[in-house]
XYZ file of C-alpha atoms in Angstrom:
447
model
C 132.045 104.607 115.678
C 128.839 103.843 114.213
C 125.554 104.317 116.517
C 125.016 100.537 116.296
C 128.382 99.862 117.684
C 127.980 102.439 120.539
C 124.580 100.945 121.340
C 125.856 97.425 121.549
C 128.486 98.043 124.197
C 126.968 98.831 127.750
C 129.615 101.440 128.630
C 129.383 103.573 125.279
C 125.714 103.285 125.282
C 125.750 104.695 128.639
C 127.790 107.760 127.377
C 125.342 108.053 124.553
C 122.106 108.021 126.741
C 123.648 110.763 129.171
C 124.537 113.117 126.241
C 121.469 112.358 123.968
C 118.650 111.447 126.479
C 115.720 109.854 124.773
C 117.558 109.218 121.490
C 118.476 105.756 121.787
C 114.615 104.860 121.780
C 114.278 106.672 118.353
C 117.278 105.122 116.497
C 117.913 101.939 117.928
C 115.684 99.760 115.500
C 116.225 102.282 112.519
C 118.738 102.630 109.723
C 120.164 105.249 111.782
C 122.193 102.569 113.577
C 124.645 102.636 110.609
C 125.426 106.383 110.865
C 128.039 108.143 113.034
C 126.655 110.244 115.696
C 127.899 113.324 113.524
C 126.036 112.411 110.539
C 122.983 111.979 112.766
C 123.474 115.451 113.854
C 123.666 116.789 110.369
C 120.273 115.206 109.806
C 119.025 116.534 113.066
C 119.583 119.991 112.006
C 120.615 121.810 115.284
C 118.923 119.431 117.541
C 122.307 118.087 118.577
C 124.787 120.855 119.764
C 128.503 120.790 118.685
C 129.411 121.244 122.408
C 127.635 117.876 123.099
C 129.261 116.166 120.081
C 132.795 117.271 121.135
C 132.074 116.306 124.725
C 130.772 112.892 123.734
C 133.520 112.302 121.256
C 136.154 113.075 124.044
C 134.591 110.417 126.361
C 133.795 107.714 123.957
C 137.609 108.297 123.042
C 138.576 107.510 126.463
C 136.696 104.200 126.835
C 139.335 101.345 125.503
C 138.333 98.221 123.832
C 138.090 95.468 126.371
C 139.929 92.313 125.229
C 136.919 90.124 125.855
C 134.608 92.331 124.049
C 137.254 92.408 121.063
C 137.412 88.659 121.156
C 133.623 88.294 121.058
C 133.100 90.814 118.233
C 135.771 88.907 116.282
C 134.269 85.435 116.916
C 130.860 86.728 115.970
C 132.292 88.385 112.702
C 134.046 84.998 111.938
C 130.706 82.857 112.319
C 128.666 85.205 110.353
C 127.209 83.086 107.391
C 127.134 84.104 103.696
C 123.885 85.956 102.749
C 121.178 83.706 101.116
C 122.058 85.288 97.916
C 125.632 84.976 98.269
C 125.324 81.235 99.110
C 122.924 80.500 96.118
C 124.550 78.385 93.360
C 122.925 77.402 90.359
C 124.204 75.260 87.315
C 126.670 77.516 85.375
C 125.600 78.740 81.860
C 128.005 80.123 79.584
C 127.573 83.635 78.319
C 128.044 84.973 75.208
C 126.898 88.849 75.713
C 126.596 91.135 78.702
C 123.286 91.751 80.070
C 123.356 95.090 82.210
C 121.469 95.100 85.448
C 120.847 91.302 85.455
C 122.168 88.916 88.026
C 125.936 87.940 86.814
C 127.222 84.673 88.115
C 130.642 83.271 88.054
C 131.445 80.185 86.414
C 130.677 78.116 89.463
C 127.129 79.724 89.389
C 127.431 81.996 92.367
C 127.028 85.632 92.426
C 130.018 87.815 91.333
C 130.870 89.902 94.396
C 133.454 92.532 93.004
C 131.474 95.758 93.881
C 132.845 99.115 93.563
C 135.093 97.414 91.424
C 137.583 97.615 88.244
C 139.214 95.528 85.578
C 142.717 94.848 85.152
C 144.424 93.408 81.792
C 147.499 91.603 81.875
C 148.949 88.747 79.261
C 145.827 88.047 77.644
C 143.592 87.814 80.972
C 141.086 90.251 81.961
C 141.007 90.563 86.173
C 137.825 91.877 87.681
C 138.500 92.829 91.189
C 136.341 94.650 93.889
C 134.596 94.493 97.382
C 133.672 91.094 98.688
C 129.832 91.475 99.998
C 129.069 88.018 100.374
C 128.602 88.527 104.178
C 127.072 92.152 103.979
C 123.431 92.055 105.103
C 122.871 95.358 106.342
C 122.479 94.069 109.918
C 125.653 92.199 111.054
C 127.935 94.742 110.755
C 130.226 93.549 108.254
C 130.912 95.987 105.496
C 133.371 94.247 103.355
C 135.109 90.751 103.552
C 138.185 91.335 101.700
C 138.773 92.183 98.187
C 137.791 89.178 95.566
C 139.034 88.912 92.072
C 137.779 87.007 89.089
C 139.568 86.028 85.731
C 138.381 85.867 82.155
C 139.339 85.503 78.621
C 136.378 87.272 77.127
C 134.754 89.441 79.657
C 131.499 87.448 79.710
C 132.578 84.521 81.827
C 134.619 84.785 85.007
C 136.263 82.255 87.033
C 136.460 83.205 90.975
C 140.246 83.440 91.753
C 139.270 84.176 95.567
C 140.200 86.731 97.900
C 143.338 88.456 96.966
C 142.968 90.693 99.997
C 141.891 89.040 103.070
C 139.986 90.696 105.832
C 142.108 91.179 109.189
C 140.169 89.303 111.996
C 142.997 89.955 114.433
C 142.680 93.675 115.257
C 139.615 95.737 115.185
C 141.634 98.816 114.747
C 142.832 97.618 111.449
C 141.754 99.439 108.296
C 141.116 95.791 106.926
C 138.708 94.765 109.656
C 135.416 93.540 108.393
C 133.328 96.308 110.121
C 135.728 98.909 108.748
C 134.281 100.587 105.726
C 136.266 99.446 103.056
C 135.627 100.801 99.417
C 136.597 100.983 95.804
C 139.933 99.252 95.362
C 142.127 100.314 92.628
C 145.395 98.677 91.285
C 148.275 100.020 89.376
C 151.546 98.352 88.260
C 154.385 100.319 89.261
C 156.935 100.463 86.734
C 159.799 101.665 89.037
C 159.430 99.078 91.660
C 157.594 96.308 89.406
C 154.947 95.808 92.126
C 151.348 95.775 91.796
C 149.842 98.971 94.322
C 146.559 98.631 95.555
C 144.762 101.740 97.092
C 141.533 101.414 98.964
C 139.435 104.052 100.503
C 137.819 103.788 103.988
C 134.590 105.549 104.346
C 133.041 106.939 107.237
C 134.842 108.273 110.482
C 137.933 107.169 109.328
C 138.094 108.788 105.790
C 141.662 107.469 105.081
C 143.528 105.180 102.608
C 144.921 101.741 103.121
C 147.754 101.001 100.545
C 149.246 97.296 99.745
C 151.450 95.858 97.366
C 152.349 92.626 95.806
C 154.770 91.058 93.472
C 151.792 89.545 91.479
C 148.471 90.702 90.645
C 146.619 87.915 92.373
C 148.798 88.402 95.585
C 149.764 88.021 98.257
C 149.366 91.700 99.212
C 150.811 93.328 102.239
C 150.044 96.245 103.757
C 152.440 99.181 103.038
C 150.473 102.363 104.484
C 147.408 102.547 106.668
C 145.426 105.623 107.825
C 146.592 107.805 105.048
C 145.180 111.106 104.250
C 146.924 112.953 101.523
C 147.936 116.423 102.582
C 145.701 115.936 105.830
C 142.384 115.863 103.742
C 139.570 113.502 104.647
C 139.255 110.894 101.826
C 136.228 110.326 99.676
C 135.849 108.269 96.449
C 138.809 108.254 94.235
C 140.754 106.773 91.044
C 144.037 106.239 89.748
C 145.361 106.567 86.560
C 148.955 106.000 85.002
C 150.448 107.721 81.885
C 152.047 104.879 79.916
C 154.567 106.932 78.086
C 155.878 108.783 81.278
C 155.069 106.016 83.878
C 153.654 108.984 86.136
C 150.435 108.094 88.151
C 147.890 110.542 89.508
C 145.002 110.453 92.029
C 141.835 112.042 91.889
C 139.707 111.943 94.959
C 136.932 113.479 96.727
C 138.874 115.535 99.313
C 136.777 116.729 102.545
C 133.538 116.304 100.510
C 134.552 119.853 99.099
C 135.855 119.050 95.590
C 137.817 116.661 93.523
C 141.634 117.300 93.915
C 144.144 115.907 91.416
C 147.363 114.753 92.831
C 150.709 113.634 91.426
C 152.040 110.170 92.910
C 155.418 109.467 93.998
C 157.647 106.921 91.734
C 156.682 104.198 94.186
C 152.942 104.745 93.894
C 152.716 104.747 97.742
C 152.084 108.572 98.660
C 150.687 111.684 96.868
C 153.650 114.175 96.163
C 151.812 117.475 95.176
C 148.454 118.691 94.085
C 147.964 119.393 90.687
C 144.257 120.353 90.062
C 141.021 121.052 91.786
C 137.667 120.778 90.339
C 133.756 120.741 91.459
C 134.993 122.697 94.403
C 132.647 124.116 97.248
C 129.452 122.241 96.439
C 127.287 120.474 99.040
C 125.547 117.060 99.018
C 123.918 115.858 96.666
C 125.569 118.009 94.051
C 129.151 117.657 95.363
C 131.151 114.996 93.351
C 132.125 111.336 94.271
C 132.637 107.847 92.290
C 135.475 109.262 90.361
C 136.180 107.305 86.959
C 138.994 108.504 84.721
C 140.129 107.561 81.199
C 141.855 108.961 78.236
C 140.809 109.020 74.671
C 142.718 110.648 71.422
C 144.756 112.724 73.831
C 141.777 114.438 75.847
C 141.446 113.224 79.701
C 138.000 112.300 80.930
C 136.444 112.420 84.333
C 132.924 110.908 85.126
C 131.469 111.249 88.518
C 128.223 110.984 90.415
C 126.518 113.028 92.892
C 126.531 112.398 96.562
C 123.370 110.570 97.678
C 124.817 107.207 99.221
C 123.591 104.087 97.686
C 120.808 105.983 95.980
C 121.816 106.469 92.397
C 121.528 110.007 90.875
C 122.605 111.988 87.617
C 126.258 111.520 86.572
C 128.454 114.250 85.086
C 131.420 113.987 82.686
C 134.235 116.567 82.456
C 137.442 117.125 80.104
C 140.756 118.144 80.421
C 143.857 118.552 77.883
C 146.125 117.055 80.712
C 146.045 115.206 83.958
C 147.852 118.341 85.391
C 145.025 120.648 84.386
C 141.666 121.400 85.894
C 138.505 119.482 84.329
C 135.649 121.534 82.787
C 132.112 119.952 82.967
C 130.519 118.969 79.525
C 127.362 117.549 80.999
C 125.312 114.318 81.778
C 126.896 111.214 80.155
C 123.453 109.483 80.233
C 121.309 112.245 78.262
C 118.625 109.804 77.342
C 118.066 108.424 80.860
C 114.557 109.736 81.898
C 115.244 108.306 85.384
C 117.738 110.949 86.239
C 119.661 108.035 88.102
C 122.367 106.920 85.586
C 120.271 104.163 84.803
C 119.992 103.189 88.466
C 123.601 102.772 88.890
C 126.994 104.374 89.843
C 130.137 104.215 87.953
C 133.298 103.053 89.353
C 135.395 102.760 86.312
C 135.808 103.258 82.644
C 137.861 100.567 80.794
C 139.404 100.640 77.235
C 139.077 97.277 76.224
C 142.593 96.208 74.506
C 142.708 95.292 70.795
C 139.294 97.281 70.314
C 139.523 100.410 68.217
C 137.331 102.661 70.474
C 135.483 100.572 73.030
C 135.352 102.079 76.421
C 133.042 100.086 78.890
C 131.333 101.915 81.830
C 131.749 99.620 84.912
C 128.806 100.285 87.459
C 127.287 98.970 90.123
C 123.378 98.892 90.901
C 123.728 98.913 94.731
C 120.081 98.601 95.631
C 118.135 96.822 92.930
C 115.159 96.728 95.148
C 114.701 100.564 95.345
C 114.410 101.659 91.730
C 114.640 105.471 90.879
C 112.528 107.208 88.652
C 112.488 110.964 87.722
C 110.158 111.684 90.589
C 111.947 110.000 93.322
C 115.271 111.460 91.942
C 113.817 114.966 92.172
C 112.488 114.137 95.878
C 115.788 112.788 96.898
C 117.924 115.576 95.627
C 115.681 118.438 97.320
C 115.478 116.219 100.594
C 119.345 116.148 100.908
C 119.723 119.588 99.576
C 117.439 120.951 102.110
C 119.832 120.153 105.057
C 122.348 122.788 103.519
C 119.891 125.187 102.125
C 116.446 124.837 103.601
C 114.872 128.259 102.363
C 115.734 127.243 98.723
C 114.986 123.614 98.791
C 111.337 123.078 100.236
C 110.535 119.451 101.401
C 107.165 118.170 102.747
C 107.097 116.009 105.799
C 106.018 113.213 103.756
C 109.263 113.833 101.733
C 111.617 113.671 104.759
C 109.952 110.607 106.005
C 110.270 109.016 102.482
C 114.152 109.836 102.532
C 114.631 108.505 106.320
C 112.981 105.284 104.916
C 115.307 104.925 101.870
C 118.294 102.579 101.910
C 121.150 103.644 104.102
C 124.811 102.998 103.378
C 125.358 100.752 106.508
C 121.797 99.126 106.377
C 121.562 97.873 102.911
C 122.082 94.313 101.797
C 124.746 94.767 99.077
C 125.430 91.207 98.663
C 122.570 91.278 96.286
C 123.965 94.373 94.382
C 124.175 93.897 90.437
C 126.283 95.375 87.780
C 125.479 97.806 84.887
C 128.054 97.426 82.153
C 127.715 99.784 79.090
C 129.553 100.711 76.057
C 130.499 104.633 75.964
C 129.435 106.587 72.760
C 131.500 109.561 71.349
C 130.739 112.662 69.218
C 133.610 114.419 68.964
C 134.846 115.041 72.523
C 131.273 114.485 73.958
C 130.748 111.318 75.762
C 127.303 109.481 75.950
C 126.037 106.151 77.604
C 122.905 104.550 76.181
C 120.891 101.703 77.626
C 121.154 98.261 76.032
C 119.268 95.091 77.417
C 122.464 93.168 76.034
C 125.433 93.624 73.986
C 128.328 91.900 72.464
C 132.175 92.970 72.160
C 131.907 91.277 68.863
C 129.765 94.079 67.455
C 132.567 96.611 68.037
C 135.837 96.836 65.783
């Protein structure tokens, strides 16, 4: 449970106060409301004992949801309006280019809500799908309101096709409940079953997958598996990739925040059958890897990842392998000309090969907190401040820098309904990959 959820319930708040006296006054009106108690304990660095955490967890677990409070919570979520930014509608203007970092609107003039998203191509139509954040203001407790999809014939102009996966408003324990931390959907079409299989990660305490499948890309999707942790591993960011020749599919995920594991999927794409590789093992935040994005070019397999600093952007890394079954080897930052050390203030969620183009790969990325720009100085402060939690003797941080980190956007308290998108083409020099900033660019300029 998030601290905000604990403090909003009289019984659970009483438990919190008993085990952590005086703490409520320090966190009740701060961004820490979006944290779990265990995450707060990490930042407190020893001020909260493990024995207190275990005892509090046990007691909180014995407090059942009361039907009345469940209904009140659900009714409050149902009545939550769109954020001001999401509700805004302006006359639609037809686009003829891609403008990284600018507000991107659909053909009805509303902000596109496909965050942490990906592209899928079928029968001449591009589909862009992702997290619908149109009610996520960082205050109300809604993390994601279902998965939304858009359709386009040119990758510039996008028609809203609605929610292809609806939030579950009937069960607060559901993996699809609006306050569950639903992240980064990825969809593959399974050649054996003919079904579209969607894997979605849940962040936070659950750290698991929910899997759904449908007969059509646009749904309806039905839940096939909930609360799934491959081989018992806590689930972080991930990507799926399918070999067109063999039909085999692979999952690469941040496992236990201790490395990226590669796993081969079952023939129906509904479970991981075996581990096949491990990379970036044994690192701590912000150096451990997340935001996995996979692609293939000229027989070489590529993996792009970010460091771990929440919604605050950081330097990416590129790695390469000869096979999806072999470990990847780092080849360095794919944004070598980015002086901000923040991947152009964005985080990649997918690399998409444009059909019909000789060598056009697009980095699909989110600018989660456009109101918090990161430059090289701020990137260094964030990196050292996070790393100091794990190696305080190596990474020195001033009290002012600790305060600046505490005041930076937190995962659960950011208004991600205003997050923007940064789409940029990849460039290649041999097997080296790089991404260069462009104020605008056109697909027509590529073969």
